[in-house]
Amino acid sequence: MSGFQVAVLASGSKGNATVMRCECGIVLVDAGISCRRIAQGMQKLGLHPENLDAVFITHEHIDHVKGLETFAKKYPVPIYASRGTWQGIRQTLPRLDLKLCNRQVLAPQTEITLGGLQVRSFSVSHDALEPAGYLFRSKGHVFGYVTDTGYVSDVVKRELEGAEVLVIESNHDPILLKNGRYPPPLQKRILGTRGHLANETAGHLLATLQTLPGQVFLAHLSQENNTPDLALNTVRSIVMQQHPKANIQFYVTSQDEVVKNKEWEDYHEQNIFE
Ligand SMILES: [Zn+2]
Ligand SMILES: [Zn+2]
């Protein structure tokens, strides 16, 4: 048991939102789909946005903040982001009333404790003002979240060491991207060090961890330059080459479908049969 129930409500360049529940709390990472979709997704999990202890935003791109305007109006839940991300959000969402927002600042490389949940923010490399990934620790369990990063620094690798559940970006296949219809400047942006992670890079990141996670969500897949099978097979084969006995449960996330780990099913079964 990982100790974390993780449900990726949506993932990809059209919108990102993930719900994580553990013994110490319930959080949302990114609000890049409409508030209505967030509420509907949570309802299917037996939850309501008011059950959230906090929201953590990785960066200001619209696919990570689209639902915030309505969310902040309706729910007084604290919303954490870096100072730079808040600045960026002013530009991405000019109509967001920051006074209405329960706005909290969490700088990269710092952490906070919410009840028994420790949350650490760390810097990633992306073309946003001050983008971040997050680590959540609860009762000795660790959950890591990192998407929208052009590469994975040694610092990030160290941060992710020991996580039992990971959401990591597996954005594109470089050959599909190069042969695809994206214009060269966009290709360059995606492939650059402040762009997005290739399938291979996600695989190598996992393979270099000292302790492999038990569950990995492959996230932010490009709908143009990747396929779910290609992402899964590429990442898995790189990990298996170096760790033939690796036993990782992979989940491939989707732009339109909720993808959740087995802890949700176990939780629902317990609650039905108890
Ligand atoms: Zn994104
Ligand atoms: Zn982005």
PDB file of C-alpha atoms and ligand atoms in Angstrom:
ATOM      1  CA  MET A   1       0.000   0.000   0.000  1.00  0.00           C
ATOM      2  CA  SER A   2       1.345   3.381  -0.982  1.00  0.00           C
ATOM      3  CA  GLY A   3      -0.692   5.375   1.516  1.00  0.00           C
ATOM      4  CA  PHE A   4      -1.809   7.702  -1.269  1.00  0.00           C
ATOM      5  CA  GLN A   5      -4.955   7.693  -3.307  1.00  0.00           C
ATOM      6  CA  VAL A   6      -4.080   9.487  -6.512  1.00  0.00           C
ATOM      7  CA  ALA A   7      -6.563  10.350  -9.246  1.00  0.00           C
ATOM      8  CA  VAL A   8      -5.417  12.283 -12.300  1.00  0.00           C
ATOM      9  CA  LEU A   9      -8.603  14.025 -13.437  1.00  0.00           C
ATOM     10  CA  ALA A  10      -6.982  15.259 -16.649  1.00  0.00           C
ATOM     11  CA  SER A  11      -3.472  15.515 -18.012  1.00  0.00           C
ATOM     12  CA  GLY A  12      -2.054  17.022 -21.192  1.00  0.00           C
ATOM     13  CA  SER A  13      -1.635  20.320 -22.997  1.00  0.00           C
ATOM     14  CA  LYS A  14      -5.395  21.007 -22.803  1.00  0.00           C
ATOM     15  CA  GLY A  15      -5.607  20.812 -19.022  1.00  0.00           C
ATOM     16  CA  ASN A  16      -4.145  19.263 -15.887  1.00  0.00           C
ATOM     17  CA  ALA A  17      -5.601  18.477 -12.468  1.00  0.00           C
ATOM     18  CA  THR A  18      -4.782  15.750  -9.945  1.00  0.00           C
ATOM     19  CA  VAL A  19      -6.462  14.875  -6.662  1.00  0.00           C
ATOM     20  CA  MET A  20      -4.382  13.245  -3.932  1.00  0.00           C
ATOM     21  CA  ARG A  21      -5.875  11.922  -0.748  1.00  0.00           C
ATOM     22  CA  CYS A  22      -3.997  10.441   2.187  1.00  0.00           C
ATOM     23  CA  GLU A  23      -4.596   9.986   5.898  1.00  0.00           C
ATOM     24  CA  CYS A  24      -3.422  13.551   6.509  1.00  0.00           C
ATOM     25  CA  GLY A  25      -5.482  15.427   3.950  1.00  0.00           C
ATOM     26  CA  ILE A  26      -6.802  15.949   0.458  1.00  0.00           C
ATOM     27  CA  VAL A  27      -5.109  18.219  -2.076  1.00  0.00           C
ATOM     28  CA  LEU A  28      -5.485  19.247  -5.683  1.00  0.00           C
ATOM     29  CA  VAL A  29      -2.373  19.722  -7.810  1.00  0.00           C
ATOM     30  CA  ASP A  30      -3.084  22.174 -10.648  1.00  0.00           C
ATOM     31  CA  ALA A  31      -6.484  23.468 -11.706  1.00  0.00           C
ATOM     32  CA  GLY A  32      -6.083  23.493 -15.483  1.00  0.00           C
ATOM     33  CA  ILE A  33      -9.576  22.236 -16.314  1.00  0.00           C
ATOM     34  CA  SER A  34     -12.837  24.045 -15.671  1.00  0.00           C
ATOM     35  CA  CYS A  35     -14.022  24.327 -12.092  1.00  0.00           C
ATOM     36  CA  ARG A  36     -17.106  22.354 -13.126  1.00  0.00           C
ATOM     37  CA  ARG A  37     -14.944  19.482 -14.384  1.00  0.00           C
ATOM     38  CA  ILE A  38     -12.885  19.537 -11.195  1.00  0.00           C
ATOM     39  CA  ALA A  39     -16.079  19.326  -9.121  1.00  0.00           C
ATOM     40  CA  GLN A  40     -17.525  16.576 -11.346  1.00  0.00           C
ATOM     41  CA  GLY A  41     -14.277  14.599 -11.212  1.00  0.00           C
ATOM     42  CA  MET A  42     -14.168  14.894  -7.430  1.00  0.00           C
ATOM     43  CA  GLN A  43     -17.806  13.917  -7.138  1.00  0.00           C
ATOM     44  CA  LYS A  44     -17.043  10.651  -8.936  1.00  0.00           C
ATOM     45  CA  LEU A  45     -14.432  10.034  -6.243  1.00  0.00           C
ATOM     46  CA  GLY A  46     -16.994  10.698  -3.512  1.00  0.00           C
ATOM     47  CA  LEU A  47     -15.503  14.124  -2.788  1.00  0.00           C
ATOM     48  CA  HIS A  48     -16.380  17.805  -3.093  1.00  0.00           C
ATOM     49  CA  PRO A  49     -13.986  20.727  -3.704  1.00  0.00           C
ATOM     50  CA  GLU A  50     -14.781  21.961  -0.183  1.00  0.00           C
ATOM     51  CA  ASN A  51     -13.121  18.790   1.129  1.00  0.00           C
ATOM     52  CA  LEU A  52      -9.781  20.027  -0.232  1.00  0.00           C
ATOM     53  CA  ASP A  53      -7.211  21.175   2.325  1.00  0.00           C
ATOM     54  CA  ALA A  54      -5.207  23.019  -0.316  1.00  0.00           C
ATOM     55  CA  VAL A  55      -4.486  23.496  -3.998  1.00  0.00           C
ATOM     56  CA  PHE A  56      -0.896  23.518  -5.298  1.00  0.00           C
ATOM     57  CA  ILE A  57      -0.149  25.153  -8.638  1.00  0.00           C
ATOM     58  CA  THR A  58       2.970  24.167 -10.595  1.00  0.00           C
ATOM     59  CA  HIS A  59       3.082  27.204 -12.929  1.00  0.00           C
ATOM     60  CA  GLU A  60       0.954  29.811 -14.669  1.00  0.00           C
ATOM     61  CA  HIS A  61       0.375  28.213 -18.094  1.00  0.00           C
ATOM     62  CA  ILE A  62      -3.323  28.079 -18.894  1.00  0.00           C
ATOM     63  CA  ASP A  63      -3.413  24.262 -18.972  1.00  0.00           C
ATOM     64  CA  HIS A  64      -2.555  24.390 -15.238  1.00  0.00           C
ATOM     65  CA  VAL A  65      -4.719  27.285 -14.025  1.00  0.00           C
ATOM     66  CA  LYS A  66      -7.771  27.476 -16.304  1.00  0.00           C
ATOM     67  CA  GLY A  67     -10.275  26.595 -13.550  1.00  0.00           C
ATOM     68  CA  LEU A  68      -8.827  28.905 -10.892  1.00  0.00           C
ATOM     69  CA  GLU A  69     -10.960  31.956 -11.647  1.00  0.00           C
ATOM     70  CA  THR A  70     -14.222  30.209 -10.832  1.00  0.00           C
ATOM     71  CA  PHE A  71     -12.677  27.947  -8.209  1.00  0.00           C
ATOM     72  CA  ALA A  72     -11.337  30.895  -6.188  1.00  0.00           C
ATOM     73  CA  LYS A  73     -14.750  32.586  -6.306  1.00  0.00           C
ATOM     74  CA  LYS A  74     -16.616  29.531  -5.090  1.00  0.00           C
ATOM     75  CA  TYR A  75     -14.290  27.873  -2.594  1.00  0.00           C
ATOM     76  CA  PRO A  76     -12.170  29.410   0.175  1.00  0.00           C
ATOM     77  CA  VAL A  77      -9.534  26.681  -0.131  1.00  0.00           C
ATOM     78  CA  PRO A  78      -5.920  27.946   0.209  1.00  0.00           C
ATOM     79  CA  ILE A  79      -4.079  28.040  -3.104  1.00  0.00           C
ATOM     80  CA  TYR A  80      -0.306  27.690  -3.000  1.00  0.00           C
ATOM     81  CA  ALA A  81       2.101  28.761  -5.735  1.00  0.00           C
ATOM     82  CA  SER A  82       5.523  30.381  -5.976  1.00  0.00           C
ATOM     83  CA  ARG A  83       5.736  34.175  -6.064  1.00  0.00           C
ATOM     84  CA  GLY A  84       6.699  34.069  -9.748  1.00  0.00           C
ATOM     85  CA  THR A  85       3.771  31.799 -10.567  1.00  0.00           C
ATOM     86  CA  TRP A  86       1.354  34.245  -8.891  1.00  0.00           C
ATOM     87  CA  GLN A  87       2.827  37.019 -11.020  1.00  0.00           C
ATOM     88  CA  GLY A  88       2.365  34.888 -14.103  1.00  0.00           C
ATOM     89  CA  ILE A  89      -1.215  34.040 -13.109  1.00  0.00           C
ATOM     90  CA  ARG A  90      -2.075  37.768 -13.154  1.00  0.00           C
ATOM     91  CA  GLN A  91      -1.205  37.732 -16.851  1.00  0.00           C
ATOM     92  CA  THR A  92      -2.751  34.375 -17.695  1.00  0.00           C
ATOM     93  CA  LEU A  93      -5.980  35.130 -15.820  1.00  0.00           C
ATOM     94  CA  PRO A  94      -6.417  38.931 -15.809  1.00  0.00           C
ATOM     95  CA  ARG A  95      -9.993  38.570 -14.549  1.00  0.00           C
ATOM     96  CA  LEU A  96      -9.029  36.501 -11.511  1.00  0.00           C
ATOM     97  CA  ASP A  97      -9.833  38.579  -8.445  1.00  0.00           C
ATOM     98  CA  LEU A  98      -6.748  38.051  -6.303  1.00  0.00           C
ATOM     99  CA  LYS A  99      -8.532  39.566  -3.304  1.00  0.00           C
ATOM    100  CA  LEU A 100     -11.110  36.806  -3.442  1.00  0.00           C
ATOM    101  CA  CYS A 101      -8.409  34.206  -3.695  1.00  0.00           C
ATOM    102  CA  ASN A 102      -7.072  32.462  -0.619  1.00  0.00           C
ATOM    103  CA  ARG A 103      -3.612  33.134  -1.995  1.00  0.00           C
ATOM    104  CA  GLN A 104      -0.585  31.509  -0.364  1.00  0.00           C
ATOM    105  CA  VAL A 105       3.050  31.674  -1.399  1.00  0.00           C
ATOM    106  CA  LEU A 106       5.273  28.616  -1.277  1.00  0.00           C
ATOM    107  CA  ALA A 107       8.774  29.238  -2.636  1.00  0.00           C
ATOM    108  CA  PRO A 108      10.628  26.427  -4.394  1.00  0.00           C
ATOM    109  CA  GLN A 109      13.051  24.576  -2.127  1.00  0.00           C
ATOM    110  CA  THR A 110      10.872  25.271   0.919  1.00  0.00           C
ATOM    111  CA  GLU A 111       8.197  23.292   2.666  1.00  0.00           C
ATOM    112  CA  ILE A 112       5.087  23.675   4.742  1.00  0.00           C
ATOM    113  CA  THR A 113       3.127  21.389   7.009  1.00  0.00           C
ATOM    114  CA  LEU A 114      -0.645  21.160   6.759  1.00  0.00           C
ATOM    115  CA  GLY A 115      -1.922  19.015   9.608  1.00  0.00           C
ATOM    116  CA  GLY A 116       0.249  15.911   9.273  1.00  0.00           C
ATOM    117  CA  LEU A 117       0.970  16.495   5.602  1.00  0.00           C
ATOM    118  CA  GLN A 118       4.378  17.886   4.680  1.00  0.00           C
ATOM    119  CA  VAL A 119       4.541  19.567   1.308  1.00  0.00           C
ATOM    120  CA  ARG A 120       7.803  20.501  -0.342  1.00  0.00           C
ATOM    121  CA  SER A 121       8.116  22.584  -3.481  1.00  0.00           C
ATOM    122  CA  PHE A 122      11.149  22.247  -5.777  1.00  0.00           C
ATOM    123  CA  SER A 123      12.267  24.084  -8.927  1.00  0.00           C
ATOM    124  CA  VAL A 124      11.844  22.572 -12.366  1.00  0.00           C
ATOM    125  CA  SER A 125      13.075  23.825 -15.749  1.00  0.00           C
ATOM    126  CA  HIS A 126      10.241  25.212 -17.870  1.00  0.00           C
ATOM    127  CA  ASP A 127       9.461  28.396 -19.793  1.00  0.00           C
ATOM    128  CA  ALA A 128       7.391  29.893 -16.972  1.00  0.00           C
ATOM    129  CA  LEU A 129       8.329  32.488 -14.345  1.00  0.00           C
ATOM    130  CA  GLU A 130       9.009  30.226 -11.343  1.00  0.00           C
ATOM    131  CA  PRO A 131       7.739  26.712 -12.052  1.00  0.00           C
ATOM    132  CA  ALA A 132       7.729  23.996  -9.410  1.00  0.00           C
ATOM    133  CA  GLY A 133       7.193  20.328  -8.707  1.00  0.00           C
ATOM    134  CA  TYR A 134       5.884  19.019  -5.393  1.00  0.00           C
ATOM    135  CA  LEU A 135       6.618  16.303  -2.878  1.00  0.00           C
ATOM    136  CA  PHE A 136       4.040  15.234  -0.330  1.00  0.00           C
ATOM    137  CA  ARG A 137       4.980  13.286   2.797  1.00  0.00           C
ATOM    138  CA  SER A 138       2.409  11.669   5.020  1.00  0.00           C
ATOM    139  CA  LYS A 139       3.035   9.084   7.767  1.00  0.00           C
ATOM    140  CA  GLY A 140       6.345   8.045   6.207  1.00  0.00           C
ATOM    141  CA  HIS A 141       4.940   7.774   2.672  1.00  0.00           C
ATOM    142  CA  VAL A 142       6.092  10.016  -0.179  1.00  0.00           C
ATOM    143  CA  PHE A 143       4.265  11.123  -3.327  1.00  0.00           C
ATOM    144  CA  GLY A 144       6.080  13.151  -6.003  1.00  0.00           C
ATOM    145  CA  TYR A 145       4.647  15.290  -8.803  1.00  0.00           C
ATOM    146  CA  VAL A 146       6.716  16.657 -11.686  1.00  0.00           C
ATOM    147  CA  THR A 147       5.485  17.697 -15.121  1.00  0.00           C
ATOM    148  CA  ASP A 148       6.345  20.528 -17.510  1.00  0.00           C
ATOM    149  CA  THR A 149      10.105  20.348 -17.237  1.00  0.00           C
ATOM    150  CA  GLY A 150      12.620  20.352 -20.075  1.00  0.00           C
ATOM    151  CA  TYR A 151      15.085  18.180 -18.223  1.00  0.00           C
ATOM    152  CA  VAL A 152      15.558  16.605 -14.836  1.00  0.00           C
ATOM    153  CA  SER A 153      18.396  18.073 -12.784  1.00  0.00           C
ATOM    154  CA  ASP A 154      20.300  16.075 -10.194  1.00  0.00           C
ATOM    155  CA  VAL A 155      18.571  18.200  -7.578  1.00  0.00           C
ATOM    156  CA  VAL A 156      15.153  17.052  -8.811  1.00  0.00           C
ATOM    157  CA  LYS A 157      16.349  13.436  -8.931  1.00  0.00           C
ATOM    158  CA  ARG A 158      17.440  13.724  -5.316  1.00  0.00           C
ATOM    159  CA  GLU A 159      14.078  15.228  -4.381  1.00  0.00           C
ATOM    160  CA  LEU A 160      12.205  12.344  -5.988  1.00  0.00           C
ATOM    161  CA  GLU A 161      14.368   9.674  -4.379  1.00  0.00           C
ATOM    162  CA  GLY A 162      12.274   7.460  -2.134  1.00  0.00           C
ATOM    163  CA  ALA A 163       8.862   8.454  -3.530  1.00  0.00           C
ATOM    164  CA  GLU A 164       6.502   5.487  -3.630  1.00  0.00           C
ATOM    165  CA  VAL A 165       4.084   7.102  -6.053  1.00  0.00           C
ATOM    166  CA  LEU A 166       5.164   9.451  -8.830  1.00  0.00           C
ATOM    167  CA  VAL A 167       3.362  11.515 -11.410  1.00  0.00           C
ATOM    168  CA  ILE A 168       5.986  12.281 -14.073  1.00  0.00           C
ATOM    169  CA  GLU A 169       5.797  13.878 -17.447  1.00  0.00           C
ATOM    170  CA  SER A 170       6.249  11.613 -20.474  1.00  0.00           C
ATOM    171  CA  ASN A 171       5.365  14.235 -23.056  1.00  0.00           C
ATOM    172  CA  HIS A 172       6.631  13.216 -26.447  1.00  0.00           C
ATOM    173  CA  ASP A 173       8.574  10.940 -28.695  1.00  0.00           C
ATOM    174  CA  PRO A 174      11.322  13.100 -30.279  1.00  0.00           C
ATOM    175  CA  ILE A 175      11.063  11.330 -33.652  1.00  0.00           C
ATOM    176  CA  LEU A 176       7.291  11.779 -33.868  1.00  0.00           C
ATOM    177  CA  LEU A 177       7.791  15.415 -32.879  1.00  0.00           C
ATOM    178  CA  LYS A 178      10.483  16.042 -35.506  1.00  0.00           C
ATOM    179  CA  ASN A 179       8.449  14.337 -38.242  1.00  0.00           C
ATOM    180  CA  GLY A 180       5.164  15.867 -37.115  1.00  0.00           C
ATOM    181  CA  ARG A 181       3.358  19.007 -38.157  1.00  0.00           C
ATOM    182  CA  TYR A 182       4.443  21.315 -35.336  1.00  0.00           C
ATOM    183  CA  PRO A 183       6.289  24.363 -36.722  1.00  0.00           C
ATOM    184  CA  PRO A 184      10.056  24.382 -36.052  1.00  0.00           C
ATOM    185  CA  PRO A 185       9.932  27.091 -33.325  1.00  0.00           C
ATOM    186  CA  LEU A 186       7.373  25.075 -31.350  1.00  0.00           C
ATOM    187  CA  GLN A 187       9.406  21.886 -31.832  1.00  0.00           C
ATOM    188  CA  LYS A 188      12.438  23.731 -30.549  1.00  0.00           C
ATOM    189  CA  ARG A 189      10.543  24.973 -27.506  1.00  0.00           C
ATOM    190  CA  ILE A 190       9.288  21.507 -26.593  1.00  0.00           C
ATOM    191  CA  LEU A 191      12.702  19.876 -27.081  1.00  0.00           C
ATOM    192  CA  GLY A 192      14.565  22.652 -25.241  1.00  0.00           C
ATOM    193  CA  THR A 193      15.791  22.525 -21.658  1.00  0.00           C
ATOM    194  CA  ARG A 194      12.789  24.650 -20.604  1.00  0.00           C
ATOM    195  CA  GLY A 195      10.260  22.606 -22.552  1.00  0.00           C
ATOM    196  CA  HIS A 196       8.816  19.167 -21.929  1.00  0.00           C
ATOM    197  CA  LEU A 197      10.186  15.730 -21.038  1.00  0.00           C
ATOM    198  CA  ALA A 198      10.571  13.064 -23.709  1.00  0.00           C
ATOM    199  CA  ASN A 199       9.471   9.486 -23.027  1.00  0.00           C
ATOM    200  CA  GLU A 200      13.111   8.344 -22.938  1.00  0.00           C
ATOM    201  CA  THR A 201      14.048  10.989 -20.406  1.00  0.00           C
ATOM    202  CA  ALA A 202      11.188   9.942 -18.130  1.00  0.00           C
ATOM    203  CA  GLY A 203      12.419   6.339 -18.428  1.00  0.00           C
ATOM    204  CA  HIS A 204      16.020   7.290 -17.597  1.00  0.00           C
ATOM    205  CA  LEU A 205      14.880   9.378 -14.645  1.00  0.00           C
ATOM    206  CA  LEU A 206      13.058   6.381 -13.170  1.00  0.00           C
ATOM    207  CA  ALA A 207      15.898   3.985 -13.977  1.00  0.00           C
ATOM    208  CA  THR A 208      18.447   6.122 -12.116  1.00  0.00           C
ATOM    209  CA  LEU A 209      16.470   6.278  -8.865  1.00  0.00           C
ATOM    210  CA  GLN A 210      18.064   4.212  -6.083  1.00  0.00           C
ATOM    211  CA  THR A 211      14.667   3.051  -4.889  1.00  0.00           C
ATOM    212  CA  LEU A 212      12.080   2.515  -7.576  1.00  0.00           C
ATOM    213  CA  PRO A 213       8.558   3.767  -6.920  1.00  0.00           C
ATOM    214  CA  GLY A 214       5.756   1.223  -6.723  1.00  0.00           C
ATOM    215  CA  GLN A 215       3.396   3.280  -8.870  1.00  0.00           C
ATOM    216  CA  VAL A 216       4.099   5.714 -11.695  1.00  0.00           C
ATOM    217  CA  PHE A 217       1.598   7.875 -13.550  1.00  0.00           C
ATOM    218  CA  LEU A 218       2.884   8.914 -16.980  1.00  0.00           C
ATOM    219  CA  ALA A 219       1.533  12.409 -17.457  1.00  0.00           C
ATOM    220  CA  HIS A 220       1.158  15.333 -19.877  1.00  0.00           C
ATOM    221  CA  LEU A 221       1.286  13.079 -22.965  1.00  0.00           C
ATOM    222  CA  SER A 222       1.205  15.015 -26.213  1.00  0.00           C
ATOM    223  CA  GLN A 223      -1.811  14.088 -28.317  1.00  0.00           C
ATOM    224  CA  GLU A 224       0.181  14.953 -31.468  1.00  0.00           C
ATOM    225  CA  ASN A 225       3.625  13.611 -30.743  1.00  0.00           C
ATOM    226  CA  ASN A 226       3.023  10.586 -28.550  1.00  0.00           C
ATOM    227  CA  THR A 227       0.673   7.685 -27.978  1.00  0.00           C
ATOM    228  CA  PRO A 228      -0.194   5.965 -24.697  1.00  0.00           C
ATOM    229  CA  ASP A 229       1.396   2.685 -25.883  1.00  0.00           C
ATOM    230  CA  LEU A 230       4.565   4.374 -27.080  1.00  0.00           C
ATOM    231  CA  ALA A 231       5.000   6.276 -23.806  1.00  0.00           C
ATOM    232  CA  LEU A 232       4.386   3.178 -21.698  1.00  0.00           C
ATOM    233  CA  ASN A 233       6.558   0.826 -23.769  1.00  0.00           C
ATOM    234  CA  THR A 234       9.455   3.286 -24.020  1.00  0.00           C
ATOM    235  CA  VAL A 235       9.517   4.128 -20.323  1.00  0.00           C
ATOM    236  CA  ARG A 236       8.976   0.544 -19.207  1.00  0.00           C
ATOM    237  CA  SER A 237      11.665  -0.920 -21.477  1.00  0.00           C
ATOM    238  CA  ILE A 238      14.285   1.589 -20.268  1.00  0.00           C
ATOM    239  CA  VAL A 239      13.470   0.777 -16.636  1.00  0.00           C
ATOM    240  CA  MET A 240      13.433  -2.996 -17.258  1.00  0.00           C
ATOM    241  CA  GLN A 241      16.796  -2.911 -19.064  1.00  0.00           C
ATOM    242  CA  GLN A 242      18.422  -1.619 -15.926  1.00  0.00           C
ATOM    243  CA  HIS A 243      16.161  -3.249 -13.350  1.00  0.00           C
ATOM    244  CA  PRO A 244      14.943  -6.562 -14.817  1.00  0.00           C
ATOM    245  CA  LYS A 245      13.084  -7.374 -11.609  1.00  0.00           C
ATOM    246  CA  ALA A 246      11.409  -3.974 -11.292  1.00  0.00           C
ATOM    247  CA  ASN A 247       7.812  -4.185 -10.197  1.00  0.00           C
ATOM    248  CA  ILE A 248       6.238  -0.834 -11.037  1.00  0.00           C
ATOM    249  CA  GLN A 249       2.530  -0.380 -11.638  1.00  0.00           C
ATOM    250  CA  PHE A 250       2.270   2.122 -14.478  1.00  0.00           C
ATOM    251  CA  TYR A 251      -0.789   4.260 -15.148  1.00  0.00           C
ATOM    252  CA  VAL A 252      -1.003   6.233 -18.389  1.00  0.00           C
ATOM    253  CA  THR A 253      -2.966   9.420 -17.810  1.00  0.00           C
ATOM    254  CA  SER A 254      -5.439  10.886 -20.263  1.00  0.00           C
ATOM    255  CA  GLN A 255      -6.721  14.260 -21.361  1.00  0.00           C
ATOM    256  CA  ASP A 256     -10.366  13.237 -20.997  1.00  0.00           C
ATOM    257  CA  GLU A 257     -10.595  10.286 -18.609  1.00  0.00           C
ATOM    258  CA  VAL A 258      -9.955  10.092 -14.885  1.00  0.00           C
ATOM    259  CA  VAL A 259      -7.076   7.704 -14.153  1.00  0.00           C
ATOM    260  CA  LYS A 260      -6.752   6.557 -10.545  1.00  0.00           C
ATOM    261  CA  ASN A 261      -4.557   4.128  -8.667  1.00  0.00           C
ATOM    262  CA  LYS A 262      -5.762   0.974  -6.987  1.00  0.00           C
ATOM    263  CA  GLU A 263      -5.854   2.637  -3.563  1.00  0.00           C
ATOM    264  CA  TRP A 264      -9.100   4.344  -4.615  1.00  0.00           C
ATOM    265  CA  GLU A 265     -10.756   1.012  -5.402  1.00  0.00           C
ATOM    266  CA  ASP A 266      -9.464  -0.513  -2.148  1.00  0.00           C
ATOM    267  CA  TYR A 267     -10.783   2.490  -0.228  1.00  0.00           C
ATOM    268  CA  HIS A 268     -14.232   2.268  -1.807  1.00  0.00           C
ATOM    269  CA  GLU A 269     -14.417  -1.484  -1.193  1.00  0.00           C
ATOM    270  CA  GLN A 270     -13.514  -1.049   2.475  1.00  0.00           C
ATOM    271  CA  ASN A 271     -16.206   1.554   2.857  1.00  0.00           C
ATOM    272  CA  ILE A 272     -18.843  -0.600   1.201  1.00  0.00           C
ATOM    273  CA  PHE A 273     -18.070  -3.729   3.207  1.00  0.00           C
ATOM    274  CA  GLU A 274     -17.375  -2.241   6.620  1.00  0.00           C
TER     275      GLU A 274
HETATM  276 ZN    ZN B   1       1.430  22.024 -19.254  1.00  0.00          ZN
HETATM  277 ZN    ZN B   2       3.697  24.592 -19.066  1.00  0.00          ZN
END
